[in-house]
Amino acid sequence: DAGVTQSPTHLIKTRGQHVTLRCSPISGHKSVSWYQQVLGQGPQFIFQYYEKEERGRGNFPDRFSARQFPNYSSELNVNALLLGDSALYLCASSLAGFNYGYTFGSGTRLTVV
Amino acid sequence: GEDVEQSLFLSVREGDSSVINCTYTDSSSTYLYWYKQEPGAGLQLLTYIFSNMDMKQDQRLTVLLNKKDKHLSLRIADTQTGDSAIYFCAETPGTYKYIFGTGTRLKVLA
């Protein structure tokens, strides 16, 4: 069975540019969450979507946005990139809520230069 | 605040037990989790404990929960070199997000 898949695996962007990261959850999982992990730190919550609706948003600026599609895949968009946006972006999925643990993808490593 | 605290480093010899500690902040957290992260990889769910439990054992892993002190620990028995990784605890205030700790880097010496 395929796990949570994220694309691309690595990405280099210039300050001020826009980026779109993609995530396909495990088949049957309806909830997708996004986390940002800066080097040397724990992951920080960005968004959670369930059944295509935003259920929660972390303390991130409006430059960050996301959506979930009818097939439950998801996109994370970041506008006007800053150097500080360089991080590993992790997508996680679960059947419904998080009670039995999220399954994480391997992440997209974003470098902003 | 939302600061889940962990010690940064732990070094043990192969075959010994490892104990990784975590202090969380939100007493309303229903579930508490332990995740493992190997270099260049995502997070792997190791185990979780429901807040009304004191202990949970799963093969080589034992989780202890002290709700009064908001203290969570993960014991790995017979630690192997393959256990070398970063370990994160996570609490669940509310219903939709995890708050992760800073991570403990476990190094297993052969």
mmCIF file of N, CA and C in Angstrom, chain A residues 9 13 16 34 56 60 63 66 102 104:
data_model
loop_
_atom_site.group_PDB
_atom_site.id
_atom_site.type_symbol
_atom_site.label_atom_id
_atom_site.label_comp_id
_atom_site.label_asym_id
_atom_site.label_seq_id
_atom_site.Cartn_x
_atom_site.Cartn_y
_atom_site.Cartn_z
ATOM 1 N N THR A 9 10.231 16.341 -3.926
ATOM 2 C CA THR A 9 10.991 15.990 -2.717
ATOM 3 C C THR A 9 11.914 17.132 -2.313
ATOM 4 N N LYS A 13 13.887 27.786 -4.464
ATOM 5 C CA LYS A 13 13.181 28.954 -4.968
ATOM 6 C C LYS A 13 13.918 30.227 -4.544
ATOM 7 N N GLY A 16 10.676 35.968 -2.799
ATOM 8 C CA GLY A 16 9.613 36.658 -3.513
ATOM 9 C C GLY A 16 8.796 35.771 -4.427
ATOM 10 N N TRP A 34 -0.782 19.785 7.386
ATOM 11 C CA TRP A 34 0.526 20.266 6.945
ATOM 12 C C TRP A 34 1.293 20.803 8.141
ATOM 13 N N GLY A 56 -8.520 23.706 10.953
ATOM 14 C CA GLY A 56 -7.619 24.387 11.868
ATOM 15 C C GLY A 56 -6.484 25.050 11.138
ATOM 16 N N PHE A 60 0.607 31.025 11.294
ATOM 17 C CA PHE A 60 1.386 31.336 10.100
ATOM 18 C C PHE A 60 0.725 32.507 9.370
ATOM 19 N N ARG A 63 0.351 34.514 3.857
ATOM 20 C CA ARG A 63 1.090 34.061 2.668
ATOM 21 C C ARG A 63 0.954 32.540 2.492
ATOM 22 N N ALA A 66 -3.852 26.767 1.749
ATOM 23 C CA ALA A 66 -3.932 25.358 1.358
ATOM 24 C C ALA A 66 -5.342 25.057 0.894
ATOM 25 N N TYR A 102 -1.350 10.332 13.197
ATOM 26 C CA TYR A 102 -1.208 10.672 11.792
ATOM 27 C C TYR A 102 -0.078 9.860 11.168
ATOM 28 N N PHE A 104 2.787 10.304 8.439
ATOM 29 C CA PHE A 104 3.478 11.390 7.761
ATOM 30 C C PHE A 104 4.140 10.926 6.479
#
